[in-house]
Tab-separated table of C-alpha atoms in Angstrom:
chain	number	residue	atom	x	y	z
A	1	MET	CA	-30.830	96.977	-1.374
A	2	GLU	CA	-28.373	98.005	-4.121
A	3	LEU	CA	-25.397	96.307	-2.455
A	4	ASN	CA	-27.245	93.065	-1.976
A	5	LEU	CA	-28.467	93.395	-6.143
A	6	ALA	CA	-24.590	93.868	-6.606
A	7	ARG	CA	-23.488	90.723	-4.610
A	8	GLY	CA	-26.274	88.547	-6.302
A	9	GLU	CA	-24.951	89.926	-9.753
A	10	ALA	CA	-21.416	88.947	-9.011
A	11	ALA	CA	-22.655	85.533	-7.805
A	12	LEU	CA	-24.306	84.686	-10.731
A	13	ALA	CA	-21.266	85.795	-12.939
A	14	LEU	CA	-19.230	83.827	-11.222
A	15	ILE	CA	-21.694	80.876	-11.680
A	16	ARG	CA	-22.294	81.288	-15.313
A	17	ALA	CA	-18.462	81.652	-15.900
A	18	PHE	CA	-18.248	78.163	-13.755
A	19	GLU	CA	-20.721	76.145	-15.357
A	20	ASP	CA	-19.337	77.458	-18.896
A	21	SER	CA	-17.722	74.098	-20.171
A	22	THR	CA	-16.106	75.848	-22.914
A	23	LEU	CA	-13.780	77.682	-20.917
A	24	PRO	CA	-10.175	76.145	-19.734
A	25	VAL	CA	-10.326	73.490	-17.169
A	26	ARG	CA	-7.823	75.688	-14.994
A	27	ALA	CA	-10.156	78.621	-15.173
A	28	ARG	CA	-13.146	76.854	-13.961
A	29	VAL	CA	-11.302	75.215	-10.924
A	30	ASP	CA	-10.097	78.702	-9.995
A	31	LEU	CA	-13.976	79.865	-10.591
A	32	ALA	CA	-15.149	76.895	-7.879
A	33	GLU	CA	-12.494	78.159	-5.147
A	34	ALA	CA	-13.798	81.697	-5.779
A	35	LEU	CA	-17.307	80.654	-5.638
A	36	PHE	CA	-16.474	78.558	-2.026
A	37	ARG	CA	-14.767	81.797	-0.865
A	38	LEU	CA	-17.780	84.175	-1.889
A	39	TYR	CA	-20.473	81.722	-0.465
A	40	VAL	CA	-18.290	81.411	2.868
A	41	ARG	CA	-19.092	85.395	3.090
A	42	GLU	CA	-22.445	85.642	1.433
A	43	HIS	CA	-23.957	82.151	2.048
A	44	ASP	CA	-25.808	82.198	-1.271
A	45	PRO	CA	-27.796	79.382	-2.059
A	46	THR	CA	-27.409	79.831	-5.501
A	47	ILE	CA	-23.578	78.822	-5.159
A	48	PHE	CA	-24.036	75.925	-3.099
A	49	THR	CA	-26.623	74.478	-5.478
A	50	SER	CA	-24.219	75.297	-8.519
A	51	LEU	CA	-21.212	73.235	-6.511
A	52	VAL	CA	-23.703	70.703	-5.982
A	53	GLY	CA	-24.245	70.520	-9.752
A	54	ALA	CA	-20.814	70.225	-10.650
A	55	LEU	CA	-20.328	67.116	-8.787
A	56	ASP	CA	-21.159	65.116	-12.023
A	57	ASP	CA	-19.556	67.373	-14.179
A	58	VAL	CA	-17.957	65.912	-17.233
A	59	GLU	CA	-14.726	66.733	-16.462
A	60	PRO	CA	-12.991	65.092	-13.683
A	61	LYS	CA	-10.956	68.098	-12.349
A	62	ILE	CA	-14.045	70.036	-12.126
A	63	ARG	CA	-15.715	67.288	-10.082
A	64	VAL	CA	-12.963	66.984	-7.876
A	65	SER	CA	-12.906	71.021	-7.446
A	66	ALA	CA	-16.691	70.964	-6.506
A	67	ALA	CA	-15.931	67.851	-3.885
A	68	GLN	CA	-13.316	70.123	-2.215
A	69	ALA	CA	-15.587	73.143	-1.820
A	70	MET	CA	-18.317	71.028	-0.654
A	71	GLY	CA	-16.090	69.436	1.998
A	72	SER	CA	-14.972	72.784	3.062
A	73	LEU	CA	-18.197	74.210	3.287
A	74	ALA	CA	-18.967	71.520	5.844
A	75	LYS	CA	-22.868	71.729	5.067
A	76	ARG	CA	-24.775	68.588	5.869
A	77	GLU	CA	-26.895	69.009	3.285
A	78	ALA	CA	-24.144	68.159	0.852
A	79	VAL	CA	-24.089	64.591	2.199
A	80	GLY	CA	-26.889	63.121	0.340
A	81	PRO	CA	-25.461	64.349	-3.380
A	82	MET	CA	-22.081	63.206	-2.355
A	83	LEU	CA	-23.103	59.941	-1.638
A	84	ARG	CA	-25.018	59.702	-4.859
A	85	GLN	CA	-22.033	60.757	-6.837
A	86	LEU	CA	-19.889	58.415	-5.036
A	87	SER	CA	-21.841	55.324	-5.953
A	88	ASP	CA	-21.555	56.340	-9.464
A	89	GLU	CA	-18.299	57.735	-9.718
A	90	THR	CA	-15.594	55.776	-11.627
A	91	ASP	CA	-13.009	58.205	-11.339
A	92	THR	CA	-10.413	57.269	-8.749
A	93	GLY	CA	-9.097	60.513	-7.607
A	94	MET	CA	-12.932	61.774	-7.463
A	95	GLN	CA	-13.772	58.744	-5.158
A	96	LEU	CA	-11.107	59.918	-3.208
A	97	GLU	CA	-11.918	63.511	-2.440
A	98	LEU	CA	-15.524	62.553	-1.806
A	99	LEU	CA	-14.669	59.994	0.979
A	100	LEU	CA	-12.052	62.699	2.263
A	101	ALA	CA	-14.814	65.774	1.807
A	102	LEU	CA	-17.159	63.081	3.708
A	103	GLU	CA	-14.825	62.783	6.451
A	104	PHE	CA	-14.371	66.084	6.914
A	105	LEU	CA	-17.910	66.519	7.463
A	106	ALA	CA	-17.883	63.554	9.675
A	107	GLU	CA	-15.067	65.416	11.696
A	108	GLY	CA	-13.117	62.316	11.189
A	109	SER	CA	-15.648	59.995	12.916
A	110	ALA	CA	-18.245	57.727	10.826
A	111	VAL	CA	-19.478	56.783	14.235
A	112	ASP	CA	-21.296	60.141	14.480
A	113	THR	CA	-24.711	58.899	14.065
A	114	SER	CA	-26.185	62.176	13.198
A	115	LEU	CA	-24.212	62.548	10.100
A	116	PHE	CA	-25.996	59.955	8.220
A	117	SER	CA	-29.210	58.625	7.974
A	118	LYS	CA	-29.807	54.766	8.135
A	119	ALA	CA	-30.301	54.544	4.392
A	120	GLN	CA	-27.433	57.010	3.641
A	121	ARG	CA	-25.269	54.823	5.888
A	122	ASP	CA	-26.003	51.765	4.354
A	123	SER	CA	-25.295	53.617	0.770
A	124	LEU	CA	-21.911	54.535	1.823
A	125	THR	CA	-21.164	50.681	3.453
A	126	ASP	CA	-22.257	49.024	0.051
A	127	THR	CA	-20.122	51.498	-2.159
A	128	LEU	CA	-16.994	50.922	0.178
A	129	VAL	CA	-17.523	47.234	0.016
A	130	ARG	CA	-17.823	47.328	-3.779
A	131	LEU	CA	-14.795	49.742	-4.218
A	132	ARG	CA	-12.542	47.387	-1.828
A	133	ALA	CA	-13.699	44.169	-3.591
A	134	SER	CA	-12.720	45.942	-6.914
A	135	GLY	CA	-9.026	46.118	-5.994
A	136	VAL	CA	-8.544	49.933	-5.708
A	137	ALA	CA	-5.187	50.646	-4.418
A	138	GLY	CA	-2.896	53.255	-2.883
A	139	GLY	CA	-4.402	56.434	-0.808
A	140	LEU	CA	-7.854	55.386	-2.069
A	141	ARG	CA	-7.673	51.778	-0.670
A	142	GLN	CA	-6.317	53.359	2.699
A	143	VAL	CA	-9.270	55.796	2.758
A	144	VAL	CA	-11.673	52.936	1.682
A	145	VAL	CA	-10.428	50.651	4.288
A	146	GLU	CA	-10.359	53.308	7.397
A	147	TRP	CA	-14.013	54.219	6.574
A	148	LEU	CA	-15.118	50.411	6.797
A	149	GLU	CA	-13.183	50.305	10.104
A	150	LEU	CA	-15.149	53.303	11.283
A	151	LEU	CA	-18.555	52.094	10.188
A	152	ALA	CA	-17.652	48.577	11.952
A	153	GLU	CA	-16.740	50.398	14.711
A	154	SER	CA	-20.031	52.043	15.288
A	155	ARG	CA	-21.630	48.452	14.813
A	156	GLY	CA	-19.341	47.206	17.434
A	157	GLN	CA	-20.663	49.813	19.901
A	158	GLU	CA	-23.754	48.575	19.504
A	159	ALA	CA	-22.907	45.017	20.040
A	160	HIS	CA	-21.154	46.249	23.102
A	161	ARG	CA	-24.439	47.803	24.252
A	162	ARG	CA	-26.308	44.820	23.761
A	163	TYR	CA	-23.730	42.630	25.260
A	164	LEU	CA	-24.149	44.814	28.607
A	165	SER	CA	-27.940	44.069	28.217
A	166	ALA	CA	-27.182	40.503	28.499
A	167	ASP	CA	-28.328	39.820	24.909
A	168	VAL	CA	-25.087	37.516	23.859
A	169	ALA	CA	-26.303	36.215	20.750
A	170	ASP	CA	-27.192	39.724	19.211
A	171	ALA	CA	-23.853	41.272	20.135
A	172	GLU	CA	-22.028	38.264	18.538
A	173	SER	CA	-24.164	38.725	15.409
A	174	LEU	CA	-23.517	42.489	14.941
A	175	LEU	CA	-19.856	41.679	15.451
A	176	VAL	CA	-19.946	38.870	12.734
A	177	SER	CA	-21.825	41.318	10.239
A	178	ALA	CA	-18.963	43.988	10.830
A	179	LEU	CA	-16.256	41.446	9.928
A	180	GLU	CA	-17.916	40.973	6.290
A	181	TRP	CA	-16.789	44.357	5.828
A	182	VAL	CA	-13.410	44.394	7.060
A	183	PRO	CA	-12.370	40.531	7.886
A	184	ASP	CA	-8.892	41.496	8.900
A	185	SER	CA	-10.019	44.164	11.416
A	186	LYS	CA	-7.940	44.018	14.539
A	187	ASN	CA	-10.176	45.895	16.240
A	188	ILE	CA	-13.374	43.997	15.601
A	189	ASN	CA	-11.875	40.591	15.835
A	190	GLN	CA	-10.548	41.784	19.221
A	191	LYS	CA	-13.954	42.544	20.257
A	192	LEU	CA	-15.304	39.330	19.284
A	193	GLY	CA	-12.698	37.050	20.922
A	194	LYS	CA	-13.235	38.927	24.126
A	195	LEU	CA	-16.998	38.539	23.664
A	196	TYR	CA	-16.392	34.567	23.309
A	197	TYR	CA	-13.619	34.949	26.231
A	198	ASP	CA	-16.066	36.918	28.638
A	199	SER	CA	-19.189	34.877	27.930
A	200	GLY	CA	-17.687	31.520	28.654
A	201	ASP	CA	-16.344	30.231	25.703
A	202	ARG	CA	-12.722	30.905	26.783
A	203	GLU	CA	-11.360	28.541	24.290
A	204	ARG	CA	-12.894	30.027	20.999
A	205	GLY	CA	-11.893	33.528	22.373
A	206	LEU	CA	-8.047	32.732	22.628
A	207	ARG	CA	-8.081	30.926	19.654
A	208	LEU	CA	-9.681	33.939	17.700
A	209	LEU	CA	-7.142	36.221	19.497
A	210	GLN	CA	-4.367	34.245	18.843
A	211	GLU	CA	-5.287	33.971	14.764
A	212	HIS	CA	-4.731	37.892	14.860
A	213	GLY	CA	-1.544	38.019	17.071
A	214	MET	CA	-3.470	39.424	19.941
A	215	VAL	CA	-2.230	36.694	22.434
A	216	SER	CA	0.995	36.352	24.052
A	217	ARG	CA	2.275	33.773	26.605
A	218	ALA	CA	4.527	34.409	29.194
A	219	ALA	CA	7.714	31.870	29.096
A	220	TYR	CA	8.722	30.604	32.459
A	221	LEU	CA	12.114	31.840	33.968
A	222	PRO	CA	14.541	29.463	35.219
A	223	SER	CA	15.574	32.605	37.776
A	224	ALA	CA	14.375	35.813	38.496
A	225	PRO	CA	15.875	38.056	36.300
A	226	MET	CA	17.433	41.328	37.639
A	227	ILE	CA	15.540	44.847	37.204
A	228	ASP	CA	18.700	46.445	35.641
A	229	GLY	CA	17.512	47.487	32.308
A	230	HIS	CA	19.692	44.514	30.376
A	231	HIS	CA	18.768	41.366	28.954
A	232	SER	CA	22.003	39.602	28.660
A	233	GLU	CA	21.096	37.153	31.668
A	234	ALA	CA	20.453	33.647	30.832
A	235	ALA	CA	17.083	33.916	32.326
A	236	TRP	CA	15.875	35.811	29.061
A	237	SER	CA	17.771	33.179	26.737
A	238	VAL	CA	14.167	30.980	26.662
A	239	VAL	CA	12.088	33.907	25.835
A	240	GLU	CA	11.119	34.284	22.341
A	241	PRO	CA	10.582	38.047	21.839
A	242	LEU	CA	7.309	39.739	20.478
A	243	THR	CA	8.361	41.808	17.237
A	244	LYS	CA	5.154	42.660	15.756
A	245	PHE	CA	3.495	45.723	17.010
A	246	TYR	CA	0.754	47.874	15.623
A	247	GLN	CA	-0.529	51.353	16.519
A	248	CYS	CA	-3.716	53.131	15.889
A	249	LEU	CA	-3.409	56.559	17.236
A	250	THR	CA	-4.859	58.779	14.937
A	251	ARG	CA	-7.197	56.176	12.601
A	252	MET	CA	-9.128	53.309	13.427
A	253	SER	CA	-7.074	50.907	11.023
A	254	ALA	CA	-4.223	49.195	13.001
A	255	ILE	CA	-0.769	49.702	10.670
A	256	PRO	CA	2.428	48.439	11.615
A	257	ALA	CA	4.560	50.453	13.909
A	258	VAL	CA	7.415	52.234	12.503
A	259	GLY	CA	10.835	51.066	13.877
A	260	ARG	CA	11.643	47.842	15.617
A	261	THR	CA	10.621	47.094	19.083
A	262	ASP	CA	11.285	43.678	20.952
A	263	ALA	CA	9.248	42.980	23.731
A	264	TYR	CA	10.111	39.725	26.030
A	265	LEU	CA	7.474	38.534	28.427
A	266	GLY	CA	8.282	35.865	31.332
A	267	PHE	CA	7.365	35.091	35.016
A	268	HIS	CA	9.122	33.373	37.792
A	269	ASP	CA	7.301	32.234	40.770
A	270	GLN	CA	4.625	34.796	41.185
A	271	THR	CA	6.023	37.135	39.712
A	272	LEU	CA	5.272	38.744	35.927
A	273	TYR	CA	8.640	40.365	33.931
A	274	LEU	CA	8.451	42.611	30.790
A	275	LEU	CA	11.524	43.559	29.319
A	276	ILE	CA	11.358	46.088	26.306
A	277	LYS	CA	14.065	46.867	23.784
A	278	SER	CA	13.568	49.763	21.530
A	279	TYR	CA	15.772	50.514	18.400
A	280	GLU	CA	16.804	54.193	17.347
A	281	ALA	CA	18.241	54.646	13.941
A	282	SER	CA	20.431	57.247	15.363
A	283	THR	CA	21.234	58.908	18.983
A	284	GLU	CA	22.452	61.989	17.917
A	285	GLY	CA	20.261	64.616	19.449
A	286	LEU	CA	18.572	62.126	21.748
A	287	VAL	CA	17.957	63.731	24.992
A	288	ALA	CA	16.428	62.519	28.269
A	289	ARG	CA	13.998	64.834	29.275
A	290	VAL	CA	12.348	62.983	32.156
A	291	THR	CA	14.902	60.910	34.403
A	292	GLN	CA	13.224	60.520	37.552
A	293	ARG	CA	12.084	56.943	38.171
A	294	MET	CA	8.323	56.301	38.514
A	295	PRO	CA	7.179	56.268	42.449
A	296	THR	CA	6.322	52.609	43.605
A	297	THR	CA	2.636	51.819	43.338
A	298	SER	CA	0.648	49.084	45.035
A	299	THR	CA	-2.499	47.439	43.940
């Protein structure tokens, strides 16, 4: 019992110091870290309450330290206070930290519907749309767009379920509404274009996909090229290479791929040919670890 009282007194002393606005900002930031570590060990609810209260501290650095701690604690009870602060926050650094903390809580996926209530998801979406429209830049804009892409993907998944249940109109409506959040989303535009194509409106689907760089037409090759790893043959001279590629391996947003790659697509008779020419800034130290050819496959 005495030990518990001592722990409680220690937490109370740290909280009082942390909430003392007359102390130097650097000292209070260090105290936020100390409170976080103490909470991990003791799970004292008064510490959590103090950190929540610091989300609207007058000093931006204190708000940031509180947001970082809240995200690291991974308590879903923190979602509501953080969303309310995000809605009112004007400091871009704090806005970024709040979104990163929410991302940590969501384990990188806004599609996790158990994290937010519907009202919370709507509040987050409204705030993100407002932030994007305000012209935020840099890292904050990247995180804002990624969150919107994730939320749009959640709506895209629901659209797919509606399509599978033969409710094409509702599926289209969901995808169109998702595009209001991310008009340039390659992910959502691809889903909508495919929806049109698969539901019978092929021209409309192809037109939308082509507008967003997701359609390639194979050129007719006057002769069959040799499969030798070279593209110097005359057959390839009629092909305009594809040069714009995107990647979305770790995030939902499609970002331009790093490095140069040229892809040539053509057909002759009933055979489709694909030639990829990749560029490497330096071949020094480049080692081929897999040299065995792919086995022949058939379909």
